[in-house]
Short mmCIF file of N, CA and C in Angstrom, two decimals:
data_model
loop_
_atom_site.label_atom_id
_atom_site.label_comp_id
_atom_site.label_asym_id
_atom_site.label_seq_id
_atom_site.Cartn_x
_atom_site.Cartn_y
_atom_site.Cartn_z
N MET P 1 -65.27 -151.11 -118.41
CA MET P 1 -65.90 -151.95 -117.90
C MET P 1 -67.82 -152.39 -118.47
N GLU P 2 -67.23 -151.11 -119.01
CA GLU P 2 -68.35 -150.70 -119.51
C GLU P 2 -68.82 -151.02 -120.94
N TYR P 3 -67.68 -151.54 -121.47
CA TYR P 3 -67.78 -152.33 -123.28
C TYR P 3 -67.70 -153.18 -122.99
N LEU P 4 -66.98 -153.82 -121.37
CA LEU P 4 -67.42 -155.73 -121.62
C LEU P 4 -68.82 -155.66 -121.15
N LEU P 5 -69.62 -155.00 -120.53
CA LEU P 5 -71.23 -155.25 -120.62
C LEU P 5 -72.04 -154.84 -122.02
N ILE P 6 -71.09 -154.00 -122.72
CA ILE P 6 -71.95 -153.34 -124.04
C ILE P 6 -71.68 -155.43 -124.76
N PHE P 7 -70.53 -155.43 -124.64
CA PHE P 7 -70.03 -156.78 -125.53
C PHE P 7 -70.92 -158.05 -124.66
N ILE P 8 -71.08 -158.45 -124.13
CA ILE P 8 -72.05 -159.21 -123.82
C ILE P 8 -73.28 -159.21 -123.46
N SER P 9 -73.50 -157.88 -123.37
CA SER P 9 -75.43 -157.85 -123.74
C SER P 9 -75.32 -158.11 -125.34
N ALA P 10 -74.94 -157.40 -126.19
CA ALA P 10 -74.87 -157.49 -127.50
C ALA P 10 -74.52 -159.11 -128.17
N ILE P 11 -74.17 -159.62 -127.94
CA ILE P 11 -73.95 -161.20 -127.87
C ILE P 11 -75.02 -162.29 -127.87
N PHE P 12 -75.21 -162.00 -126.21
CA PHE P 12 -75.77 -163.05 -125.37
C PHE P 12 -76.93 -162.58 -125.12
N VAL P 13 -77.30 -161.30 -124.69
CA VAL P 13 -79.08 -161.01 -123.63
C VAL P 13 -79.17 -160.45 -124.43
N ASN P 14 -79.04 -159.97 -125.31
CA ASN P 14 -80.02 -158.73 -126.37
C ASN P 14 -79.17 -159.20 -127.75
N ASN P 15 -78.84 -160.65 -127.87
CA ASN P 15 -78.54 -161.46 -129.59
C ASN P 15 -79.60 -160.59 -130.61
N ILE P 16 -79.15 -159.77 -131.37
CA ILE P 16 -79.84 -159.02 -132.55
C ILE P 16 -80.95 -159.61 -133.36
N VAL P 17 -80.57 -161.24 -133.32
CA VAL P 17 -81.35 -162.17 -133.81
C VAL P 17 -82.56 -162.82 -133.30
N LEU P 18 -82.11 -163.56 -132.00
CA LEU P 18 -82.90 -163.95 -130.75
C LEU P 18 -83.59 -163.70 -130.29
N SER P 19 -83.04 -162.32 -129.84
CA SER P 19 -83.64 -161.27 -128.69
C SER P 19 -84.85 -160.43 -129.88
N GLN P 20 -84.14 -159.60 -130.64
CA GLN P 20 -84.37 -158.57 -131.03
C GLN P 20 -85.22 -158.99 -132.25
N PHE P 21 -84.85 -160.43 -132.78
CA PHE P 21 -85.18 -160.33 -134.03
C PHE P 21 -85.19 -159.39 -135.20
N LEU P 22 -83.98 -159.17 -135.25
CA LEU P 22 -83.68 -158.51 -136.95
C LEU P 22 -82.66 -159.49 -138.04
N GLY P 23 -82.73 -159.63 -138.91
CA GLY P 23 -81.52 -160.28 -139.50
C GLY P 23 -82.04 -161.36 -139.59
N ILE P 24 -83.64 -162.07 -140.02
CA ILE P 24 -84.14 -163.26 -139.98
C ILE P 24 -84.11 -163.51 -141.38
N CYS P 25 -83.86 -162.62 -142.11
CA CYS P 25 -83.91 -163.34 -143.67
C CYS P 25 -82.78 -164.33 -144.14
N PRO P 26 -81.32 -163.32 -143.45
CA PRO P 26 -80.30 -164.63 -143.33
C PRO P 26 -80.36 -165.83 -142.97
N PHE P 27 -80.34 -164.96 -141.68
CA PHE P 27 -80.28 -166.02 -140.56
C PHE P 27 -81.35 -167.60 -141.31
N LEU P 28 -82.06 -167.80 -141.64
CA LEU P 28 -83.15 -168.73 -142.23
C LEU P 28 -82.26 -169.24 -143.70
N GLY P 29 -81.95 -168.30 -144.47
CA GLY P 29 -81.79 -168.47 -145.55
C GLY P 29 -80.60 -169.22 -145.76
N VAL P 30 -78.93 -168.48 -145.00
CA VAL P 30 -77.94 -168.96 -145.27
C VAL P 30 -77.54 -169.62 -143.98
N SER P 31 -78.38 -170.54 -143.62
CA SER P 31 -77.61 -171.84 -142.32
C SER P 31 -78.15 -173.02 -142.07
N LYS P 32 -77.48 -173.37 -143.77
CA LYS P 32 -77.91 -174.76 -144.03
C LYS P 32 -76.45 -175.86 -143.82
N LYS P 33 -75.20 -174.94 -144.09
CA LYS P 33 -74.09 -175.08 -143.77
C LYS P 33 -73.02 -174.61 -143.02
N ILE P 34 -72.66 -174.93 -141.76
CA ILE P 34 -71.57 -174.02 -141.34
C ILE P 34 -71.23 -172.84 -142.48
N GLU P 35 -70.09 -173.54 -143.12
CA GLU P 35 -68.98 -173.01 -144.45
C GLU P 35 -70.05 -171.83 -144.32
N THR P 36 -71.34 -172.03 -145.39
CA THR P 36 -72.01 -171.04 -145.66
C THR P 36 -72.07 -169.91 -144.51
N ALA P 37 -72.47 -170.37 -143.44
CA ALA P 37 -72.57 -169.49 -142.27
C ALA P 37 -71.63 -168.42 -141.84
N LEU P 38 -70.65 -169.13 -141.89
CA LEU P 38 -69.45 -168.54 -141.51
C LEU P 38 -69.16 -167.42 -142.64
N GLY P 39 -69.09 -167.88 -143.62
CA GLY P 39 -68.95 -166.59 -144.36
C GLY P 39 -69.44 -164.88 -144.49
N MET P 40 -71.44 -165.83 -144.33
CA MET P 40 -72.10 -164.84 -144.09
C MET P 40 -72.27 -163.56 -143.34
N ALA P 41 -71.35 -164.49 -142.13
CA ALA P 41 -71.07 -163.67 -140.56
C ALA P 41 -69.80 -163.28 -140.63
N ALA P 42 -69.04 -163.31 -141.41
CA ALA P 42 -68.12 -162.56 -141.87
C ALA P 42 -68.19 -160.96 -142.35
N ALA P 43 -68.73 -161.65 -143.40
CA ALA P 43 -69.38 -160.09 -144.02
C ALA P 43 -70.54 -159.46 -143.36
N VAL P 44 -71.36 -159.85 -142.58
CA VAL P 44 -72.01 -159.12 -142.04
C VAL P 44 -71.34 -157.89 -140.85
N ALA P 45 -70.58 -158.75 -140.20
CA ALA P 45 -69.59 -158.20 -139.68
C ALA P 45 -68.82 -157.18 -140.30
N PHE P 46 -68.67 -157.60 -141.60
CA PHE P 46 -67.59 -156.47 -142.11
C PHE P 46 -67.96 -155.00 -142.42
N VAL P 47 -69.60 -155.45 -142.88
CA VAL P 47 -70.26 -154.08 -143.61
C VAL P 47 -70.99 -153.33 -142.12
N LEU P 48 -71.31 -154.34 -141.79
CA LEU P 48 -71.95 -153.43 -140.18
C LEU P 48 -70.92 -152.83 -139.48
N THR P 49 -69.84 -153.60 -138.94
CA THR P 49 -69.36 -152.40 -138.78
C THR P 49 -68.20 -151.34 -138.77
N ILE P 50 -68.18 -151.54 -140.35
CA ILE P 50 -67.53 -150.01 -140.99
C ILE P 50 -69.09 -149.17 -141.34
N ALA P 51 -70.22 -150.23 -141.64
CA ALA P 51 -71.62 -149.30 -141.93
C ALA P 51 -71.23 -148.11 -140.50
N THR P 52 -71.76 -149.12 -139.55
CA THR P 52 -71.84 -147.87 -138.21
C THR P 52 -70.70 -146.50 -138.20
N VAL P 53 -69.41 -146.73 -138.56
CA VAL P 53 -68.32 -145.73 -138.76
C VAL P 53 -69.08 -144.96 -139.31
N VAL P 54 -69.48 -145.23 -140.25
CA VAL P 54 -69.76 -144.44 -141.72
C VAL P 54 -70.71 -143.43 -141.18
N THR P 55 -72.24 -144.04 -141.31
CA THR P 55 -73.66 -143.49 -140.65
C THR P 55 -73.30 -143.05 -139.46
N PHE P 56 -72.68 -143.01 -138.47
CA PHE P 56 -72.07 -142.48 -137.14
C PHE P 56 -71.72 -140.95 -137.77
N LEU P 57 -71.05 -140.88 -138.59
CA LEU P 57 -69.85 -139.37 -139.12
C LEU P 57 -70.80 -138.72 -140.14
N ILE P 58 -71.68 -139.75 -140.62
CA ILE P 58 -72.78 -138.37 -141.28
C ILE P 58 -74.25 -138.15 -140.37
N GLN P 59 -74.17 -138.41 -139.66
CA GLN P 59 -75.49 -138.97 -138.74
C GLN P 59 -74.71 -137.24 -138.44
N LYS P 60 -73.60 -137.13 -137.48
CA LYS P 60 -72.71 -136.01 -136.47
C LYS P 60 -72.49 -134.46 -137.24
N TYR P 61 -72.07 -135.11 -138.14
CA TYR P 61 -71.37 -134.03 -138.98
C TYR P 61 -71.69 -133.15 -140.27
N VAL P 62 -73.37 -134.12 -140.67
CA VAL P 62 -73.86 -133.90 -142.40
C VAL P 62 -75.11 -133.59 -141.61
N LEU P 63 -75.82 -134.47 -141.27
CA LEU P 63 -77.28 -134.95 -140.90
C LEU P 63 -77.84 -133.72 -139.55
N ASP P 64 -77.11 -133.97 -138.77
CA ASP P 64 -77.09 -132.91 -137.27
C ASP P 64 -76.87 -131.81 -137.89
N VAL P 65 -75.74 -131.36 -138.59
CA VAL P 65 -75.31 -130.16 -138.68
C VAL P 65 -76.54 -129.42 -139.39
N PHE P 66 -76.90 -129.99 -140.53
CA PHE P 66 -77.71 -129.18 -141.66
C PHE P 66 -78.91 -129.70 -141.26
N ASN P 67 -79.67 -130.05 -140.31
CA ASN P 67 -81.26 -130.40 -139.83
C ASN P 67 -81.91 -131.09 -140.46
N LEU P 68 -80.99 -132.37 -141.57
CA LEU P 68 -81.63 -133.00 -142.07
C LEU P 68 -81.45 -134.40 -141.55
N GLY P 69 -82.00 -134.20 -140.45
CA GLY P 69 -82.29 -135.79 -139.56
C GLY P 69 -83.60 -136.89 -140.72
N TYR P 70 -84.30 -136.13 -140.86
CA TYR P 70 -85.26 -137.42 -141.77
C TYR P 70 -84.74 -137.39 -142.57
N LEU P 71 -83.72 -137.50 -143.11
CA LEU P 71 -83.01 -138.09 -144.65
C LEU P 71 -82.25 -139.40 -143.85
N GLN P 72 -82.61 -139.51 -142.49
CA GLN P 72 -81.44 -140.88 -142.00
C GLN P 72 -81.85 -142.17 -142.84
N THR P 73 -82.57 -142.39 -142.89
CA THR P 73 -82.93 -143.96 -143.22
C THR P 73 -82.13 -143.95 -144.49
N ILE P 74 -82.92 -142.81 -145.11
CA ILE P 74 -82.71 -143.04 -147.20
C ILE P 74 -81.11 -143.22 -146.93
N THR P 75 -80.01 -142.29 -145.92
CA THR P 75 -79.20 -141.94 -146.26
C THR P 75 -78.44 -142.79 -145.79
N PHE P 76 -78.70 -143.79 -144.37
CA PHE P 76 -77.58 -144.69 -144.30
C PHE P 76 -78.14 -146.69 -145.01
N ILE P 77 -79.66 -146.06 -145.72
CA ILE P 77 -79.36 -147.11 -146.68
C ILE P 77 -78.71 -147.01 -147.79
N LEU P 78 -78.28 -146.13 -148.25
CA LEU P 78 -77.19 -145.93 -149.49
C LEU P 78 -76.41 -146.23 -149.45
N VAL P 79 -75.84 -145.47 -148.11
CA VAL P 79 -74.31 -145.70 -147.14
C VAL P 79 -73.84 -147.30 -147.34
N ILE P 80 -75.09 -148.82 -146.87
CA ILE P 80 -75.18 -149.57 -146.64
C ILE P 80 -75.08 -150.54 -147.61
N ALA P 81 -75.94 -149.91 -148.74
CA ALA P 81 -75.36 -150.56 -150.48
C ALA P 81 -74.57 -150.21 -150.69
N GLY P 82 -73.68 -149.06 -150.36
CA GLY P 82 -72.15 -149.63 -151.37
C GLY P 82 -71.25 -150.10 -151.08
N LEU P 83 -71.29 -150.18 -149.22
CA LEU P 83 -70.43 -151.11 -148.73
C LEU P 83 -70.62 -152.80 -148.85
N VAL P 84 -71.89 -153.14 -149.24
CA VAL P 84 -72.50 -153.90 -149.86
C VAL P 84 -71.82 -154.80 -151.04
N GLN P 85 -71.71 -153.35 -152.01
CA GLN P 85 -71.22 -153.64 -153.31
C GLN P 85 -70.13 -154.02 -153.14
N MET P 86 -68.96 -152.79 -152.22
CA MET P 86 -67.81 -153.62 -152.10
C MET P 86 -66.73 -154.66 -151.54
N VAL P 87 -67.79 -155.49 -150.44
CA VAL P 87 -67.69 -156.66 -149.91
C VAL P 87 -67.62 -157.79 -151.15
N GLU P 88 -69.47 -157.47 -152.04
CA GLU P 88 -69.06 -158.05 -153.58
C GLU P 88 -67.85 -158.36 -153.95
N ILE P 89 -67.17 -157.73 -154.60
CA ILE P 89 -66.51 -157.03 -155.50
C ILE P 89 -65.69 -158.18 -155.03
N ILE P 90 -64.55 -157.53 -153.57
CA ILE P 90 -63.83 -158.04 -152.79
C ILE P 90 -63.73 -159.31 -152.66
N LEU P 91 -64.82 -160.20 -152.30
CA LEU P 91 -65.82 -161.29 -152.40
C LEU P 91 -65.35 -162.40 -153.49
N LYS P 92 -65.87 -162.03 -154.77
CA LYS P 92 -65.43 -162.18 -155.56
C LYS P 92 -64.08 -162.58 -156.85
N LYS P 93 -63.07 -161.48 -155.90
CA LYS P 93 -61.80 -161.66 -156.62
C LYS P 93 -61.22 -162.48 -155.33
N VAL P 94 -61.07 -161.97 -153.62
CA VAL P 94 -60.50 -163.03 -152.93
C VAL P 94 -60.93 -164.91 -152.90
N SER P 95 -62.41 -165.09 -152.76
CA SER P 95 -63.15 -165.73 -152.36
C SER P 95 -64.21 -166.32 -153.38
N PRO P 96 -63.64 -166.81 -154.43
CA PRO P 96 -64.74 -167.16 -155.29
C PRO P 96 -65.93 -168.19 -155.29
N ALA P 97 -65.15 -169.11 -154.34
CA ALA P 97 -66.30 -170.15 -153.69
C ALA P 97 -67.34 -169.72 -152.87
N LEU P 98 -66.90 -168.91 -152.23
CA LEU P 98 -67.67 -168.38 -151.01
C LEU P 98 -68.96 -167.77 -151.72
N TYR P 99 -68.16 -166.62 -152.47
CA TYR P 99 -69.31 -165.71 -152.95
C TYR P 99 -70.15 -166.68 -154.40
N GLN P 100 -70.23 -167.74 -154.48
CA GLN P 100 -70.66 -168.44 -155.08
C GLN P 100 -71.78 -169.25 -154.14
N ALA P 101 -71.10 -169.66 -152.82
CA ALA P 101 -71.74 -170.20 -151.93
C ALA P 101 -73.09 -169.13 -151.19
N LEU P 102 -72.84 -167.99 -151.04
CA LEU P 102 -73.70 -166.86 -150.46
C LEU P 102 -74.61 -166.51 -151.43
N GLY P 103 -74.45 -166.80 -152.71
CA GLY P 103 -75.24 -166.29 -153.67
C GLY P 103 -76.34 -165.29 -153.51
N VAL P 104 -77.18 -165.44 -153.40
CA VAL P 104 -78.40 -164.05 -153.55
C VAL P 104 -78.33 -163.65 -152.54
N PHE P 105 -77.76 -164.49 -151.40
CA PHE P 105 -77.54 -163.71 -150.31
C PHE P 105 -77.13 -162.27 -149.75
N LEU P 106 -75.96 -162.27 -150.55
CA LEU P 106 -75.19 -161.43 -150.46
C LEU P 106 -75.40 -159.86 -150.64
N PRO P 107 -76.20 -160.23 -151.92
CA PRO P 107 -76.80 -158.91 -151.81
C PRO P 107 -77.94 -158.09 -150.90
N LEU P 108 -79.03 -159.51 -150.73
CA LEU P 108 -79.33 -159.11 -149.88
C LEU P 108 -78.84 -158.25 -148.38
N ILE P 109 -77.57 -158.58 -148.27
CA ILE P 109 -77.50 -157.88 -146.71
C ILE P 109 -77.43 -156.25 -146.97
N THR P 110 -77.73 -156.01 -148.00
CA THR P 110 -78.08 -154.33 -148.39
C THR P 110 -79.37 -154.53 -147.77
N THR P 111 -80.67 -155.33 -147.86
CA THR P 111 -81.77 -154.88 -146.89
C THR P 111 -81.67 -155.91 -145.99
N ASN P 112 -80.80 -155.92 -145.46
CA ASN P 112 -80.65 -156.80 -143.88
C ASN P 112 -80.80 -155.56 -143.17
N CYS P 113 -82.12 -156.30 -142.15
CA CYS P 113 -82.21 -155.11 -141.20
C CYS P 113 -81.98 -155.02 -139.98
N CYS P 114 -80.46 -156.07 -139.80
CA CYS P 114 -79.90 -156.19 -138.85
C CYS P 114 -79.15 -154.83 -138.85
N ILE P 115 -78.70 -154.61 -140.02
CA ILE P 115 -77.18 -153.51 -140.17
C ILE P 115 -77.87 -152.34 -139.96
N LEU P 116 -78.94 -152.01 -140.78
CA LEU P 116 -79.88 -150.44 -140.61
C LEU P 116 -80.04 -150.50 -139.43
N GLY P 117 -80.77 -151.38 -138.89
CA GLY P 117 -81.35 -151.01 -137.58
C GLY P 117 -80.19 -150.95 -136.51
N VAL P 118 -79.05 -151.48 -136.28
CA VAL P 118 -77.30 -151.45 -135.56
C VAL P 118 -77.01 -150.24 -135.94
N ALA P 119 -77.00 -149.64 -136.62
CA ALA P 119 -76.84 -148.12 -137.35
C ALA P 119 -77.61 -147.00 -136.66
N ILE P 120 -79.01 -147.24 -137.04
CA ILE P 120 -80.08 -146.36 -135.84
C ILE P 120 -79.57 -146.56 -134.47
N LEU P 121 -79.85 -147.77 -134.17
CA LEU P 121 -79.59 -147.19 -132.89
C LEU P 121 -78.37 -147.25 -132.27
N VAL P 122 -77.45 -147.53 -132.76
CA VAL P 122 -75.99 -146.41 -132.01
C VAL P 122 -76.82 -145.14 -132.15
N ILE P 123 -76.85 -144.22 -133.29
CA ILE P 123 -77.45 -143.08 -132.94
C ILE P 123 -78.77 -142.85 -131.42
N GLN P 124 -79.74 -143.90 -131.67
CA GLN P 124 -80.60 -143.43 -131.16
C GLN P 124 -80.60 -143.70 -129.27
N LYS P 125 -79.16 -144.67 -129.23
CA LYS P 125 -78.47 -145.08 -127.73
C LYS P 125 -77.85 -143.51 -127.64
N ASP P 126 -77.46 -142.59 -128.44
CA ASP P 126 -76.43 -141.58 -128.16
C ASP P 126 -75.42 -142.24 -127.68
N TYR P 127 -74.83 -143.06 -128.42
CA TYR P 127 -73.63 -143.60 -128.28
C TYR P 127 -72.27 -142.92 -128.81
N ASP P 128 -71.07 -142.50 -128.34
CA ASP P 128 -70.11 -142.05 -129.12
C ASP P 128 -69.29 -143.45 -130.02
N LEU P 129 -68.56 -142.44 -130.37
CA LEU P 129 -68.01 -143.31 -132.19
C LEU P 129 -67.49 -144.47 -131.26
N LEU P 130 -66.80 -144.45 -130.29
CA LEU P 130 -66.01 -145.76 -130.24
C LEU P 130 -66.78 -146.95 -129.12
N THR P 131 -67.90 -146.55 -128.18
CA THR P 131 -69.15 -147.48 -128.25
C THR P 131 -69.77 -147.99 -128.92
N GLY P 132 -70.30 -146.98 -130.17
CA GLY P 132 -70.86 -147.65 -130.62
C GLY P 132 -70.54 -148.27 -131.93
N VAL P 133 -68.86 -148.31 -131.84
CA VAL P 133 -68.35 -149.55 -132.78
C VAL P 133 -68.23 -150.71 -132.09
N VAL P 134 -68.41 -150.70 -130.87
CA VAL P 134 -68.09 -151.93 -129.66
C VAL P 134 -69.59 -152.91 -129.92
N TYR P 135 -70.63 -151.31 -129.60
CA TYR P 135 -71.72 -152.65 -130.07
C TYR P 135 -72.03 -153.02 -131.49
N ALA P 136 -71.39 -152.13 -132.45
CA ALA P 136 -71.78 -152.88 -133.94
C ALA P 136 -71.02 -154.30 -133.89
N PHE P 137 -69.89 -154.19 -133.02
CA PHE P 137 -68.97 -155.16 -133.56
C PHE P 137 -69.39 -156.47 -132.81
N SER P 138 -70.25 -156.44 -131.69
CA SER P 138 -70.71 -157.53 -130.81
C SER P 138 -71.87 -157.78 -131.21
N THR P 139 -72.09 -156.81 -131.72
CA THR P 139 -74.01 -157.20 -132.56
C THR P 139 -73.60 -158.16 -133.61
N ALA P 140 -72.66 -157.89 -134.52
CA ALA P 140 -72.35 -158.46 -135.56
C ALA P 140 -71.59 -160.10 -135.18
N LEU P 141 -70.81 -159.95 -133.69
CA LEU P 141 -70.44 -161.30 -133.45
C LEU P 141 -71.95 -162.24 -132.84
N GLY P 142 -72.64 -161.49 -132.64
CA GLY P 142 -74.26 -162.09 -131.88
C GLY P 142 -74.70 -162.75 -133.04
N PHE P 143 -74.93 -161.81 -133.81
CA PHE P 143 -75.21 -162.78 -135.34
C PHE P 143 -74.58 -163.41 -135.68
N GLY P 144 -73.19 -163.12 -135.39
CA GLY P 144 -72.48 -164.79 -136.43
C GLY P 144 -72.77 -165.93 -135.21
N LEU P 145 -72.84 -166.11 -134.21
CA LEU P 145 -72.98 -167.07 -133.04
C LEU P 145 -74.27 -167.71 -133.69
N ALA P 146 -75.27 -166.89 -133.53
CA ALA P 146 -76.63 -167.41 -133.61
C ALA P 146 -76.54 -168.15 -134.73
N LEU P 147 -76.20 -167.81 -135.83
CA LEU P 147 -76.13 -168.17 -137.08
C LEU P 147 -75.16 -170.09 -137.47
N THR P 148 -74.07 -169.69 -137.05
CA THR P 148 -73.03 -170.65 -136.78
C THR P 148 -74.08 -171.67 -135.84
N LEU P 149 -74.70 -171.62 -134.65
CA LEU P 149 -75.12 -172.59 -133.97
C LEU P 149 -76.42 -172.91 -134.55
N PHE P 150 -76.99 -171.93 -135.34
CA PHE P 150 -78.54 -172.65 -136.48
C PHE P 150 -77.84 -173.25 -137.15
N ALA P 151 -76.30 -173.23 -137.73
CA ALA P 151 -76.37 -174.22 -139.08
C ALA P 151 -75.92 -175.06 -138.63
N GLY P 152 -75.29 -175.84 -137.33
CA GLY P 152 -74.50 -176.59 -137.11
C GLY P 152 -75.84 -177.60 -136.71
N LEU P 153 -76.74 -177.00 -136.02
CA LEU P 153 -78.28 -177.68 -135.95
C LEU P 153 -79.04 -177.91 -137.01
N ARG P 154 -78.88 -177.01 -138.00
CA ARG P 154 -79.40 -178.13 -139.33
C ARG P 154 -79.00 -178.90 -140.26
N GLU P 155 -77.69 -178.97 -139.94
CA GLU P 155 -76.56 -180.06 -140.14
C GLU P 155 -77.21 -181.10 -139.61
N GLN P 156 -77.21 -180.90 -138.53
CA GLN P 156 -77.16 -182.37 -137.40
C GLN P 156 -78.62 -183.05 -137.42
N LEU P 157 -79.89 -181.87 -137.80
CA LEU P 157 -81.20 -182.43 -138.23
C LEU P 157 -80.93 -182.83 -140.14
N ALA P 158 -80.37 -182.94 -140.85
CA ALA P 158 -80.48 -183.23 -142.35
C ALA P 158 -79.74 -184.85 -142.43
N MET P 159 -79.15 -185.27 -141.03
CA MET P 159 -79.42 -186.41 -140.75
C MET P 159 -80.36 -187.44 -139.91
N VAL P 160 -81.25 -186.80 -139.52
CA VAL P 160 -82.51 -187.55 -138.41
C VAL P 160 -83.13 -187.53 -139.78
N ASP P 161 -84.18 -188.70 -139.00
CA ASP P 161 -85.30 -189.01 -139.81
C ASP P 161 -86.83 -188.08 -138.97
N ILE P 162 -87.29 -186.73 -139.78
CA ILE P 162 -87.59 -186.05 -139.30
C ILE P 162 -89.16 -186.54 -140.03
N PRO P 163 -90.54 -186.24 -139.52
CA PRO P 163 -91.43 -186.61 -139.64
C PRO P 163 -91.90 -185.69 -140.90
N LYS P 164 -92.58 -186.35 -142.13
CA LYS P 164 -92.68 -185.77 -143.34
C LYS P 164 -93.07 -183.67 -143.33
N GLY P 165 -94.27 -184.25 -142.39
CA GLY P 165 -94.98 -182.61 -142.17
C GLY P 165 -94.01 -181.73 -141.26
N LEU P 166 -92.75 -181.65 -140.89
CA LEU P 166 -92.17 -180.65 -139.90
C LEU P 166 -90.47 -181.04 -141.07
N ARG P 167 -90.96 -181.79 -141.68
CA ARG P 167 -89.29 -181.68 -143.11
C ARG P 167 -89.08 -179.79 -143.45
N GLY P 168 -88.22 -179.20 -143.54
CA GLY P 168 -87.34 -178.01 -144.08
C GLY P 168 -87.92 -177.44 -143.25
N THR P 169 -88.83 -176.22 -144.18
CA THR P 169 -88.75 -174.56 -143.10
C THR P 169 -89.48 -175.04 -141.85
N PRO P 170 -90.76 -176.07 -141.43
CA PRO P 170 -91.34 -176.76 -140.17
C PRO P 170 -90.36 -176.54 -139.10
N ILE P 171 -89.54 -177.29 -139.44
CA ILE P 171 -88.63 -178.05 -138.58
C ILE P 171 -87.43 -176.74 -138.44
N ALA P 172 -86.95 -175.55 -139.32
CA ALA P 172 -86.33 -175.35 -139.24
C ALA P 172 -86.87 -173.67 -138.09
N LEU P 173 -87.98 -173.41 -138.11
CA LEU P 173 -88.51 -172.06 -137.25
C LEU P 173 -88.28 -173.08 -136.03
N LEU P 174 -88.62 -174.43 -135.97
CA LEU P 174 -89.26 -174.92 -134.67
C LEU P 174 -87.64 -175.21 -133.65
N THR P 175 -86.95 -175.34 -134.84
CA THR P 175 -85.11 -175.07 -133.78
C THR P 175 -84.54 -174.15 -133.75
N ALA P 176 -85.04 -173.37 -134.18
CA ALA P 176 -84.63 -171.36 -134.09
C ALA P 176 -85.55 -171.04 -133.12
N GLY P 177 -86.99 -171.14 -133.01
CA GLY P 177 -87.91 -170.94 -131.72
C GLY P 177 -86.43 -171.68 -130.44
N LEU P 178 -86.57 -172.82 -130.54
CA LEU P 178 -85.92 -173.76 -129.59
C LEU P 178 -84.37 -173.29 -128.89
N LEU P 179 -83.80 -172.04 -129.94
CA LEU P 179 -82.69 -171.54 -129.58
C LEU P 179 -82.79 -169.91 -129.00
N ALA P 180 -83.80 -169.48 -129.82
CA ALA P 180 -84.20 -168.25 -129.39
C ALA P 180 -84.27 -168.56 -127.65
N MET P 181 -85.40 -169.66 -127.36
CA MET P 181 -85.71 -169.22 -125.65
C MET P 181 -83.93 -170.06 -125.02
N ALA P 182 -83.34 -171.00 -125.53
CA ALA P 182 -82.23 -170.72 -124.67
C ALA P 182 -81.35 -169.59 -124.53
N PHE P 183 -80.95 -168.98 -125.85
CA PHE P 183 -80.63 -167.40 -125.02
C PHE P 183 -81.42 -166.85 -124.33
N MET P 184 -82.36 -167.03 -123.80
CA MET P 184 -83.53 -166.02 -122.55
C MET P 184 -82.59 -166.44 -121.46
N GLY P 185 -81.95 -167.63 -121.33
CA GLY P 185 -81.30 -167.87 -120.20
C GLY P 185 -80.19 -166.96 -120.24
N PHE P 186 -79.42 -166.52 -120.87
CA PHE P 186 -79.03 -165.53 -120.33
C PHE P 186 -79.45 -163.64 -119.93
N SER P 187 -80.72 -164.06 -119.87
CA SER P 187 -81.34 -162.53 -119.29
C SER P 187 -80.70 -162.62 -118.08
N GLY P 188 -80.25 -160.99 -117.82
CA GLY P 188 -79.81 -160.39 -116.51
C GLY P 188 -78.87 -160.88 -116.08
N VAL P 189 -77.93 -161.11 -117.23
CA VAL P 189 -76.60 -161.88 -116.58
C VAL P 189 -75.72 -160.02 -116.94
N ASP P 190 -76.13 -159.24 -118.11
CA ASP P 190 -76.00 -158.02 -118.02
C ASP P 190 -76.02 -157.10 -116.37
N LYS P 191 -77.13 -157.38 -116.29
CA LYS P 191 -77.62 -156.23 -114.65
C LYS P 191 -76.68 -157.51 -114.06
N GLY P 192 -76.54 -158.27 -113.97
CA GLY P 192 -75.68 -159.18 -112.53
C GLY P 192 -73.98 -158.54 -112.97
N LEU P 193 -73.87 -158.44 -113.72
CA LEU P 193 -72.72 -158.22 -113.99
C LEU P 193 -71.88 -156.79 -113.75
N ALA P 194 -73.16 -155.59 -113.60
CA ALA P 194 -73.44 -154.16 -113.77
C ALA P 194 -73.30 -153.79 -112.36
N VAL P 195 -74.05 -154.85 -111.56
CA VAL P 195 -73.92 -154.87 -110.15
C VAL P 195 -72.55 -155.11 -109.46
N LEU P 196 -72.09 -156.42 -110.00
CA LEU P 196 -70.67 -157.05 -109.41
C LEU P 196 -70.00 -156.18 -109.57
N PHE P 197 -69.82 -155.69 -110.80
CA PHE P 197 -68.65 -154.13 -110.90
C PHE P 197 -68.77 -153.13 -110.33
N GLY P 198 -70.26 -152.59 -110.21
CA GLY P 198 -70.42 -151.12 -109.45
C GLY P 198 -70.63 -150.25 -110.55
N ILE P 199 -71.27 -150.81 -111.92
CA ILE P 199 -71.16 -149.87 -112.86
C ILE P 199 -72.36 -149.27 -113.19
#
């Protein structure tokens, strides 16, 4: 049940983009088409899950053992950068169209604060490896959900006559704000489930 609560909380209640405001750059940059948003969500899910496993192991078996905790941020960034390079090479071979569609935003996963933030949060929340992986994957699903919903809304907005002063970034930011407010409706769901199941 604890994993179910983490799953629901990470996707809906504490959505990494809409509640914690991490990963805004790809959220706004890659959300013009649903197809591109799904590709970015899949790439982030892969990198986020693998990065959490690798950074957890490095933290517990290298940094903590040798009292090198002050190197956490730089170490995690280097690990994430290496994983992003791997994803970039794989996408270039497997799906050149998606690789072209993601363009400059694929290397930007390296500096996506969502991935670094989750890797650090797993350590700060003192999760074990399995719980950390569940949290990371759930967070990636929440990121993907927010990104895909936002992309769908932006595709619909492209077909609507919007006042000239609101076209482009202004309407995108307003829509993102409304989406974040909609996700606020999920607040308390995790606490309600915890009470219901006696956790």
